[in-house]
CSV table of C-alpha atoms and ligand atoms in Angstrom, one decimal:
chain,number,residue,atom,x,y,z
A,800,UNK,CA,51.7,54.3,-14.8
A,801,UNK,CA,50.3,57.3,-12.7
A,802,UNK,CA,52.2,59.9,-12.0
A,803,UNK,CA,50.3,61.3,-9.4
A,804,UNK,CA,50.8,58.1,-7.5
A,805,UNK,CA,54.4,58.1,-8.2
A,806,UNK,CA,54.8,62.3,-7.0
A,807,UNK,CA,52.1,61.6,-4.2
A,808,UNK,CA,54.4,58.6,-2.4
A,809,UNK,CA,57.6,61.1,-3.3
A,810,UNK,CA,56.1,63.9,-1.1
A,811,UNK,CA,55.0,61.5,0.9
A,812,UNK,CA,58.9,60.5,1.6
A,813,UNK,CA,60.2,63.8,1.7
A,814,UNK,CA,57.8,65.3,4.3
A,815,UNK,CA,58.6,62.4,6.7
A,816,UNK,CA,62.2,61.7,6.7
A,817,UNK,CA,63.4,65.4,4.6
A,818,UNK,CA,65.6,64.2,2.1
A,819,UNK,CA,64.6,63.0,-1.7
A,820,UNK,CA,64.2,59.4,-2.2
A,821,UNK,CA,67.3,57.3,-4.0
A,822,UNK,CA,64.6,55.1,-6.1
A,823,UNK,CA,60.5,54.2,-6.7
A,824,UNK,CA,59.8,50.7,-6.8
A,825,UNK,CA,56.4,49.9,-8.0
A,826,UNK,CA,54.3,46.1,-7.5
A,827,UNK,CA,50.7,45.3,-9.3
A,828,UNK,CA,47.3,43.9,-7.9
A,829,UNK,CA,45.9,40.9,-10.3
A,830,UNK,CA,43.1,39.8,-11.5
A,831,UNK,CA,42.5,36.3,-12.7
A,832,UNK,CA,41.1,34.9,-15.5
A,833,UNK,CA,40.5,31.8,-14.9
A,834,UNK,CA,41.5,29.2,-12.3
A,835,UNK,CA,39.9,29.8,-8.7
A,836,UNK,CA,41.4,28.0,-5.9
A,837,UNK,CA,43.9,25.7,-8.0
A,838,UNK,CA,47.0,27.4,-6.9
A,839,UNK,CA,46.7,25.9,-3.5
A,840,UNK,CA,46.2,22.6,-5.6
A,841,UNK,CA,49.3,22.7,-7.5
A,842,UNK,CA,46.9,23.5,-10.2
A,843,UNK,CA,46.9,26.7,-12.8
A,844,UNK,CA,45.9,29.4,-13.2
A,845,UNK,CA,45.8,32.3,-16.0
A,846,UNK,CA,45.8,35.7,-14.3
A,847,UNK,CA,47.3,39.1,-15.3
A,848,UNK,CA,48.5,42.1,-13.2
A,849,UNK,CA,46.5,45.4,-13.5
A,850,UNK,CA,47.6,48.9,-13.8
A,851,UNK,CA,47.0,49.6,-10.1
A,852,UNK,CA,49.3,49.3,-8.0
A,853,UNK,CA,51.5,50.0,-4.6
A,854,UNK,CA,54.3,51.9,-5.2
A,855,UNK,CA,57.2,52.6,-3.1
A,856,UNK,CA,59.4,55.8,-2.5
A,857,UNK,CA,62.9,54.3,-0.6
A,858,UNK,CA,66.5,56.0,0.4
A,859,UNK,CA,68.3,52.8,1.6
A,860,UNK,CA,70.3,53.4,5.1
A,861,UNK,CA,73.9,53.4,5.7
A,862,UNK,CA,72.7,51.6,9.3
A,863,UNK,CA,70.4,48.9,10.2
A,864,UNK,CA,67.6,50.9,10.9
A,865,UNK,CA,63.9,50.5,9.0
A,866,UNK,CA,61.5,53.4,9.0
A,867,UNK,CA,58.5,52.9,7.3
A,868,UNK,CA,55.4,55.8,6.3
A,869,UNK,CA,52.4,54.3,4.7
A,870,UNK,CA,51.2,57.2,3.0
A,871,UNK,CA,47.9,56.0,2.7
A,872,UNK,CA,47.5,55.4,6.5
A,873,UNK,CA,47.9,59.6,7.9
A,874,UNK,CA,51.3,59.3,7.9
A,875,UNK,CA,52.0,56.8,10.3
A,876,UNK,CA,55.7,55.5,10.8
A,877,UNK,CA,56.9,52.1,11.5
A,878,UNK,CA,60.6,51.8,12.9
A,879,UNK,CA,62.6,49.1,14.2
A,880,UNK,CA,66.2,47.1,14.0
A,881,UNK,CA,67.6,44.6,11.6
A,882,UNK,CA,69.3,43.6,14.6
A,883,UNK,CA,66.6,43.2,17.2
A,884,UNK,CA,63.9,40.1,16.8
A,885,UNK,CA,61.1,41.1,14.4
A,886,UNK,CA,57.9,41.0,15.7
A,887,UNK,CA,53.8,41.8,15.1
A,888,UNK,CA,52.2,44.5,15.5
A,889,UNK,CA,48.5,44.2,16.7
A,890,UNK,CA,47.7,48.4,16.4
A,891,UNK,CA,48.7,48.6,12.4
A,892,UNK,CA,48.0,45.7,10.2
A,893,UNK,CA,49.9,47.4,7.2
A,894,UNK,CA,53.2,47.4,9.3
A,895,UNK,CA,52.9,43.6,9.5
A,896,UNK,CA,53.0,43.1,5.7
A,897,UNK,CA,56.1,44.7,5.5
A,898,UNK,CA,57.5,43.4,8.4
A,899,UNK,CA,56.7,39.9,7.2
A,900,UNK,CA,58.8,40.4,4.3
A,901,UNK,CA,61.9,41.9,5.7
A,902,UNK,CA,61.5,39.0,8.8
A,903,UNK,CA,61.7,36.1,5.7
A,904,UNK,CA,64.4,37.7,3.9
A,905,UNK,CA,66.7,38.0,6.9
A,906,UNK,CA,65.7,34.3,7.8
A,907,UNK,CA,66.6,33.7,3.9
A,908,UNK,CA,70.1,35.0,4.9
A,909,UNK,CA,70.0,37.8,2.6
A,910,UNK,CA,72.5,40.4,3.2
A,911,UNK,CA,69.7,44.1,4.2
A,912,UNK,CA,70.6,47.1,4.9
A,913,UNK,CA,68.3,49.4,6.7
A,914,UNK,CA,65.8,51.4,4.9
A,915,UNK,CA,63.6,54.7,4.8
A,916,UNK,CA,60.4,54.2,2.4
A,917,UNK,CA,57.5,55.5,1.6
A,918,UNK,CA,54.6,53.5,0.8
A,919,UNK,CA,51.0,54.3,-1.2
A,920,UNK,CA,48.9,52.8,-3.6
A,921,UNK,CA,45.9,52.7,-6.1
A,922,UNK,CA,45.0,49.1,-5.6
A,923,UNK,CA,41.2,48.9,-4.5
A,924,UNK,CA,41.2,47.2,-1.1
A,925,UNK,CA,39.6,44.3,0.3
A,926,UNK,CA,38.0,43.9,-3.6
A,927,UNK,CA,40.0,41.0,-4.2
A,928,UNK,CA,42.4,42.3,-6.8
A,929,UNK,CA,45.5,41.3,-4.2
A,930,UNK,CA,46.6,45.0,-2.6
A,931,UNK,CA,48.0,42.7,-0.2
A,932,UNK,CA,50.1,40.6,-2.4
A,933,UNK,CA,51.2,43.7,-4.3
A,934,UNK,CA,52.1,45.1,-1.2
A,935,UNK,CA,54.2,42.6,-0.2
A,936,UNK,CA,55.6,41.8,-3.7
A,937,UNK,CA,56.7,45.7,-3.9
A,938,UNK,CA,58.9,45.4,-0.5
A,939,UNK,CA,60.2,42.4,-1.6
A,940,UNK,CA,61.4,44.0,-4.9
A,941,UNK,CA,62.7,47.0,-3.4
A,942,UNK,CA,65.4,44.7,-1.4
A,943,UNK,CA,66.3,43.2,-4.5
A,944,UNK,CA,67.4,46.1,-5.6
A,945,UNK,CA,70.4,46.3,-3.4
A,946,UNK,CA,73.8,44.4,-3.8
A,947,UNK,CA,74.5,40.8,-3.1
A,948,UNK,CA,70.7,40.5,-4.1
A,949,UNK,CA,70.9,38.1,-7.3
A,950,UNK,CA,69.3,35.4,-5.4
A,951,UNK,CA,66.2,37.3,-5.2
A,952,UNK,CA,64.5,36.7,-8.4
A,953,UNK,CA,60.6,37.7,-9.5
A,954,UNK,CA,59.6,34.0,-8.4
A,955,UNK,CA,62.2,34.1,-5.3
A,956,UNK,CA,60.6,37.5,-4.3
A,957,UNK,CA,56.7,36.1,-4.8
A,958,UNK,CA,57.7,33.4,-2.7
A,959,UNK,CA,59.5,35.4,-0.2
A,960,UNK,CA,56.4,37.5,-0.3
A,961,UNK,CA,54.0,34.9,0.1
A,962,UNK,CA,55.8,32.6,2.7
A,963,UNK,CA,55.9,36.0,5.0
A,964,UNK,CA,51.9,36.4,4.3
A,965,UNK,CA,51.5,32.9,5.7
A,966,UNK,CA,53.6,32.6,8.4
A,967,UNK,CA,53.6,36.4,9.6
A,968,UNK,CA,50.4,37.9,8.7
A,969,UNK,CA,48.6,34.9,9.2
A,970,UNK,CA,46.6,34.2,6.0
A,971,UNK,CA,46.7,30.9,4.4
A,972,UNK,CA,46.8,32.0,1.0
A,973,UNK,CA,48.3,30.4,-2.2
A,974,UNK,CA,51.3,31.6,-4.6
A,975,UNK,CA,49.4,33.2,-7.2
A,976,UNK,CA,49.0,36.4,-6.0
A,977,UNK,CA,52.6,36.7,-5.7
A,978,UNK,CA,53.8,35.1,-8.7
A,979,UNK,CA,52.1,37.5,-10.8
A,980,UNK,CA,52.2,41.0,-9.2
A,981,UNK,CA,56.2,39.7,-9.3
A,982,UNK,CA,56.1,38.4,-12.9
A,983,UNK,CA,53.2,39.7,-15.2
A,984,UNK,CA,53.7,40.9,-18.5
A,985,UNK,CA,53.0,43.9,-20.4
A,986,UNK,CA,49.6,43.4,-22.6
A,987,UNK,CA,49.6,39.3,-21.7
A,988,UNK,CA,48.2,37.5,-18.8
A,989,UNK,CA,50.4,34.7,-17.3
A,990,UNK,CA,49.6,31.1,-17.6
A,991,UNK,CA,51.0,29.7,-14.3
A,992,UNK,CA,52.2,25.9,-13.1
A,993,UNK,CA,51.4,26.3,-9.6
A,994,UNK,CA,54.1,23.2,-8.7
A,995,UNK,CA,56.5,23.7,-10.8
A,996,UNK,CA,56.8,27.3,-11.1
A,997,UNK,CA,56.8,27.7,-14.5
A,998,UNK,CA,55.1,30.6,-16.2
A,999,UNK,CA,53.7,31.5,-19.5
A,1000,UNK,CA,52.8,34.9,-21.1
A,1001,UNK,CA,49.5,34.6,-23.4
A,1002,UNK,CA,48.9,37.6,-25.6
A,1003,UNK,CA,45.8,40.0,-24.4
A,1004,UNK,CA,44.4,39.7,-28.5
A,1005,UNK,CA,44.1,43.0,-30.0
A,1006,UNK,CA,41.4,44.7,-29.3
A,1007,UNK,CA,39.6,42.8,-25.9
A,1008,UNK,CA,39.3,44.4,-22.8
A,1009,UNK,CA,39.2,43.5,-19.5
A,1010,UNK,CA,36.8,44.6,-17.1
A,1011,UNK,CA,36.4,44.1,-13.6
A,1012,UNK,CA,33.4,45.2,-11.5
A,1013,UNK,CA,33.1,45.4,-8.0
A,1014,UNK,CA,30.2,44.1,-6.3
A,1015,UNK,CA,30.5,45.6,-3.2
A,1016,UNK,CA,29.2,43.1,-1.1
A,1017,UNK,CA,31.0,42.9,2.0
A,1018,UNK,CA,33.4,40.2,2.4
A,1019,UNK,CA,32.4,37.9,6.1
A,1020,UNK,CA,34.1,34.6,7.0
A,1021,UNK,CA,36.6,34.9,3.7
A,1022,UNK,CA,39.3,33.5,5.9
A,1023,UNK,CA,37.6,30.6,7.7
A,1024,UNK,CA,35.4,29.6,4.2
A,1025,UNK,CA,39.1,30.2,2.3
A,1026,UNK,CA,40.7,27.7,5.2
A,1027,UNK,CA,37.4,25.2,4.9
A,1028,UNK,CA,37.6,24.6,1.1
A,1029,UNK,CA,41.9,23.8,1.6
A,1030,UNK,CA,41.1,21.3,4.0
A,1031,UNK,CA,38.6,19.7,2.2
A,1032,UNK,CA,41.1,19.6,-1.1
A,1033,UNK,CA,43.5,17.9,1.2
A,1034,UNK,CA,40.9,15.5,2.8
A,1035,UNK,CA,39.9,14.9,-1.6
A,1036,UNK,CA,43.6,14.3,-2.3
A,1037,UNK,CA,44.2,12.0,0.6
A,1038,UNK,CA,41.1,10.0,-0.5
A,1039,UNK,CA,43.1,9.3,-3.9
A,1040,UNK,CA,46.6,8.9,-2.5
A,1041,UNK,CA,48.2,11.5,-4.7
A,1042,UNK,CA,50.1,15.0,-3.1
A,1043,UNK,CA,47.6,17.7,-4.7
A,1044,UNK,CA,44.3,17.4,-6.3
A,1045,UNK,CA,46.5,18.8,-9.7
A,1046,UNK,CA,47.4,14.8,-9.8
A,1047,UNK,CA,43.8,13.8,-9.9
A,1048,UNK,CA,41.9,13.9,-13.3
A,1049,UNK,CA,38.5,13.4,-14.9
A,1050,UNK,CA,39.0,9.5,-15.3
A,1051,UNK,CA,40.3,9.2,-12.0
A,1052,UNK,CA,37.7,11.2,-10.2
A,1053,UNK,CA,34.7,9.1,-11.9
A,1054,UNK,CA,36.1,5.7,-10.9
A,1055,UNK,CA,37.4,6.5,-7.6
A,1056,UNK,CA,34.7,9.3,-6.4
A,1057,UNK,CA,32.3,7.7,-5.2
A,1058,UNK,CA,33.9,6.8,-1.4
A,1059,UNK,CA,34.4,11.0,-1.0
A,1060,UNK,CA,31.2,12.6,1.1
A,1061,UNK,CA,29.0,14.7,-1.6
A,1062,UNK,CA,30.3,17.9,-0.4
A,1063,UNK,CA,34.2,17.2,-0.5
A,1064,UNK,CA,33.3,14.8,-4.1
A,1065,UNK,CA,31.9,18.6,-5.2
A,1066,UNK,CA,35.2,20.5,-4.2
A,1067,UNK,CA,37.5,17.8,-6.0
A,1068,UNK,CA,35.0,18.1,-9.2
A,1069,UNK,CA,35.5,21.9,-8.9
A,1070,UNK,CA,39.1,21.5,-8.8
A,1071,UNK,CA,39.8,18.9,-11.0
A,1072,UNK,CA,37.7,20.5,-13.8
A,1073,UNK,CA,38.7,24.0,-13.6
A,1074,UNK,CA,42.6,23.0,-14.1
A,1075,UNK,CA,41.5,21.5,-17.4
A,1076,UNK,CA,39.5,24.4,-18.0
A,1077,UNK,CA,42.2,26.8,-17.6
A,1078,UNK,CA,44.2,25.1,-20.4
A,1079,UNK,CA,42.0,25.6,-21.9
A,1080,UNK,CA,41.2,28.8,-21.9
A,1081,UNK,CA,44.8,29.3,-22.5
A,1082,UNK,CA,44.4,28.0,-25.8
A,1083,UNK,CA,41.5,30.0,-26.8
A,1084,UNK,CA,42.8,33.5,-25.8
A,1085,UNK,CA,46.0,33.1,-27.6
A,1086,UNK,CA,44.2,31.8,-30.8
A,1087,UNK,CA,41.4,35.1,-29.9
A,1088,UNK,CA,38.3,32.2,-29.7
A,1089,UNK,CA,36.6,34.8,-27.0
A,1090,UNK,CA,33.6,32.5,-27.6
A,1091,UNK,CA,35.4,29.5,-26.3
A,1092,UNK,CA,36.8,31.7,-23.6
A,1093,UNK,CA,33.4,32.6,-22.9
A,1094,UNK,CA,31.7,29.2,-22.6
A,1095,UNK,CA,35.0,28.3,-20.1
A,1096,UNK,CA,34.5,31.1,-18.0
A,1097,UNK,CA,30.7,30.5,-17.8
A,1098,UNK,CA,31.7,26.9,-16.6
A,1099,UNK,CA,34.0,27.7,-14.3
A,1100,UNK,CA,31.7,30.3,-12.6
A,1101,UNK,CA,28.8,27.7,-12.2
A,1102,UNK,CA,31.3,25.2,-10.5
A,1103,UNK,CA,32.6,27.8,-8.3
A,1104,UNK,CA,28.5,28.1,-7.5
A,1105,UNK,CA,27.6,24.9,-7.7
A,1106,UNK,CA,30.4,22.4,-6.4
A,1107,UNK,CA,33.1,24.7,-4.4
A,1108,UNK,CA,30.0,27.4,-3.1
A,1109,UNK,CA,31.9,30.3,-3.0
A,1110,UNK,CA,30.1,32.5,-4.9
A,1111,UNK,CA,26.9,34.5,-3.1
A,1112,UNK,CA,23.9,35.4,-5.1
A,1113,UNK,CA,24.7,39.4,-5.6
A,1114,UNK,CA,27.7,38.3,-7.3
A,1115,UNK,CA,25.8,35.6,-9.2
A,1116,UNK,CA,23.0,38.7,-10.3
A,1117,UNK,CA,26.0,40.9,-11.5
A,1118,UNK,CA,27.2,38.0,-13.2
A,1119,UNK,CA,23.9,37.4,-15.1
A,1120,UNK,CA,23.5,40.8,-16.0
A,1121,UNK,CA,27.0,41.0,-17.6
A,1122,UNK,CA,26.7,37.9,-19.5
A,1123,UNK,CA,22.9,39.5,-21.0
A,1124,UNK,CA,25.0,41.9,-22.9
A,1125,UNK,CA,27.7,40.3,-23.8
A,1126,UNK,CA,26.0,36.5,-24.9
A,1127,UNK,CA,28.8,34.7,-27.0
A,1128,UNK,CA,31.1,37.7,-27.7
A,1129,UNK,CA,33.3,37.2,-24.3
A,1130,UNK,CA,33.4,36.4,-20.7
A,1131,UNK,CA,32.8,36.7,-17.2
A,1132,UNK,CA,32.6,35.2,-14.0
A,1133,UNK,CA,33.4,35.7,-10.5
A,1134,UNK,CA,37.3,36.2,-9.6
A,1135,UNK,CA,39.2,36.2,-6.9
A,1136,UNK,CA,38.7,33.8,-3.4
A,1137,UNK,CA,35.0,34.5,-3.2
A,1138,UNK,CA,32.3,35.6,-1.2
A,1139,UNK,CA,31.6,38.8,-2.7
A,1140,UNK,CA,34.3,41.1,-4.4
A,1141,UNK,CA,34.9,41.4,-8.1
A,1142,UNK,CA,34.0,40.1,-11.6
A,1143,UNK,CA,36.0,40.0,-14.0
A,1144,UNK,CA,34.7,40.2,-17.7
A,1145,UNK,CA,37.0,39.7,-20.9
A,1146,UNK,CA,34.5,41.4,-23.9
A,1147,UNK,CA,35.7,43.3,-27.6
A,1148,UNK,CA,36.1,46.4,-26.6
A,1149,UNK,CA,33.0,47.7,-28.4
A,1150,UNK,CA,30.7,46.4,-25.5
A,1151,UNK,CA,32.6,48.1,-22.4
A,1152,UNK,CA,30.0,50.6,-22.7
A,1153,UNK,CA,27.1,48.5,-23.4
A,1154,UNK,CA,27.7,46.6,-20.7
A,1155,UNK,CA,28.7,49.6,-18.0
A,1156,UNK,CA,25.3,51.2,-18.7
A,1157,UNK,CA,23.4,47.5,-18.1
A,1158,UNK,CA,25.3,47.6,-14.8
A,1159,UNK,CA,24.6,50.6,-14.0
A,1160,UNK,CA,21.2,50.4,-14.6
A,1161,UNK,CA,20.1,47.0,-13.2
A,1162,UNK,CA,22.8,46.2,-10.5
A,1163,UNK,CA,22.6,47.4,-6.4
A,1164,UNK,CA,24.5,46.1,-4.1
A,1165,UNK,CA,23.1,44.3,-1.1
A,1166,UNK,CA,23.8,48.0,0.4
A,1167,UNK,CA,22.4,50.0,-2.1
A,1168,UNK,CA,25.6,51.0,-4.1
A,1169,UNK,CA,25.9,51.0,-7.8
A,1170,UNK,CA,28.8,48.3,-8.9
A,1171,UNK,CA,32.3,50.3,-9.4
A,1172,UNK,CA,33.9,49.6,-12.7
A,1173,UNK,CA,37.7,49.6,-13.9
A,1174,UNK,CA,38.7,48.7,-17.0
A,1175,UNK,CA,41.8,47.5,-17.1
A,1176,UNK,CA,45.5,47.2,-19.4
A,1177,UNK,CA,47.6,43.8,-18.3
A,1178,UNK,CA,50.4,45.6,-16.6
A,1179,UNK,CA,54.4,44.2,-16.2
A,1180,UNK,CA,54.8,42.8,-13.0
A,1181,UNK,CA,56.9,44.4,-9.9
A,1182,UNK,CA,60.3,46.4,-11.1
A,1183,UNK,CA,61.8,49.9,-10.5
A,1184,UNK,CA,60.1,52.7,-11.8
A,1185,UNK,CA,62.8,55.6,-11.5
A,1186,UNK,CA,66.2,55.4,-10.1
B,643,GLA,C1,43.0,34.2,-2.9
B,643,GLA,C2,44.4,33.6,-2.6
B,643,GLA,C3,45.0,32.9,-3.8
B,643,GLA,C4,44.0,32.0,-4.5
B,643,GLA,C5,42.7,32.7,-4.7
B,643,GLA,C6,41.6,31.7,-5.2
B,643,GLA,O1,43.2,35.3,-3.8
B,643,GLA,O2,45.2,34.6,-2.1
B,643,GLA,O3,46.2,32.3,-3.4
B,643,GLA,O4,43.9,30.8,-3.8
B,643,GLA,O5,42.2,33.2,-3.5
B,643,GLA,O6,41.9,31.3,-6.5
């Protein structure tokens, strides 16, 4: 973990409220591997958390007072009362992530205490790779760390975290984001049940690294495009009579498809087809078939082209070039909600360079820029980093 970051967001506490922090709580961005706008389905998904992250400095307060500095953000400092309404701000979007989360604990009746913290972070924003979610996760975590807390579990606190994105911040996202910045594991990328909650840690085999490369195209209409597909996975599952697309399956969707409209028949195919893929694809990591895992992920980035359209062409091209290199030795495809942002690509690690230099050499951005590449180690989810 870096401990710059960590000594950065330290300083950062001390030179606005002059005292030392009591603790550093730290919350990881994500990636996914496979299964794109399931979670919102009561589908899975397999993501893992990445070794970026936000990480926060906090002193908790004898008094009901918060006081908030987002490092990141020239200092800036957010204050206001446990015991006075919580409401948003419309001059500083970051305050209203936090606030979110200490608004839906309180209406969780959670027993707070005020707070000093300091907040920065390494997770590349608006990429796709949930700062947002790790943001949230992170404040979420840093109240569980007080007494009378026990209640707030890792899947408690990604709920808490993503309820507060929804009905605070305003984005209608789904619970995966949260569930694994809150519950990753070390070297393994989670297997999720998006209904029932339950999670599974699959082993990151020996020797395969994950890559994610930024396209840097810019993200337009994410939220009304994000908003669209939903509805039209509602309108899908209302067509069949079953809660969540999750309940509809292959058989089902070739008898009973044919009354949908083409486009919404195309969202359910994309939806119904990439749960099964990410099965799996569970399957095939743990066992180390990266081929298998390679043809899955190729599927699943064609269907998000093809039948849910959220992919743009840039990100197809970067795509393309990736998958030149690395044929039938690994993966890639498009991750994340769409319309630009990040690949992700799971290759031996013997072709990370191979394929950084292709990428380098035959990707631009719509804009010009050369793609930015991390490679990445599945992190542990949200916890304390020094007490
Ligand atoms: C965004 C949302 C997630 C999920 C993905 C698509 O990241 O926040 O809940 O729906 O898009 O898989």
């Amino acid at each position: 973990m870096s401990e710059t970051l960590i000594s950065r967001t330290r300083a950062a506490f001390e030179s606005a409220f002059g005292a030392a922090p009591a603790l550093v709580v730290q919350a990881p961005g994500r990636v996914n591997l496979i299964g794109e706008h399931t979670d919102y389905n009561g589908g899975f998904v397999l993501p893992c958390a990445i070794d970026y992250r936000t990480v926060i400095a906090a002193l908790p307060r004898a008094d009901r007072l918060v006081r908030v500095v987002a490092a990141d953000y020239g200092g800036a400092i957010d204050e206001y009362s446990l015991d006075a309404p919580i409401e948003r701000r419309d001059d500083a979007m970051w305050a209203n992530y936090v606030r979110g989360v200490v608004r839906e604990l309180q209406r969780r009746g959670l027993p707070l205490t005020g707070m000093d913290m300091a907040i920065s972070g390494d997770v590349p924003q608006g990429a796709g790779l949930s700062s947002s979610a790790s943001l949230t996760v992170a404040v979420g975590r840093l109240f569980a760390t007080l007494p009378g807390m026990d209640a707030l579990t890792p899947i408690e606190t990604a709920l808490a975290a993503q309820h507060s994105e929804n009905d605070f911040v305003g984005t209608q996202c789904g619970n995966m984001d949260q569930i694994i910045s809150a519950c990753g594991v070390e070297g393994h990328a989670l297997l999720i049940d998006c209904r029932s909650l339950e999670t599974r840690p699959v082993e990151i085999p020996a020797g395969v690294a994950i890559m994610i490369l930024h396209s840097h195209v810019k993200r337009g209409l994410v939220d009304s495009e994000y908003n669209t597909r939903r509805q039209q996975c509602e309108a899908a599952a209302r067509h069949f009579g079953v809660p969540a697309l999750r309940d509809v399956d292959p058989a089902m969707l070739a008898e009973r498809g044919a009354g949908l409209d083409e486009v919404t028949f195309k969202r359910a195919r994309h939806v119904v087809t990439e749960d099964a893929r990410v099965l799996q694809a569970t399957q095939a990591l743990a066992s180390g078939d990266l081929a298998r895992m390679g043809r899955l992920m190729a599927e699943s980035h064609a269907s998000m082209r093809d039948d849910f359209e959220i992919t743009v062409p840039p990100v197809d091209r970067l795509v393309e070039i990736v998958a030149g290199v690395v044929q039938e030795r690994g993966g890639v495809r498009m991750t994340g909600g769409g319309f630009g942002g990040c690949i992700v690509a799971v290759v031996p690690e013997d072709l990370v360079e191979p394929v950084r230099e292709a990428v380098l050499r035959d990707y631009r951005a719509p804009g010009g820029e050369q793609s930015t590449i991390y490679v990445c180690r599945a992190a542990a989810g949200a916890g304390v980093v020094s007490q």
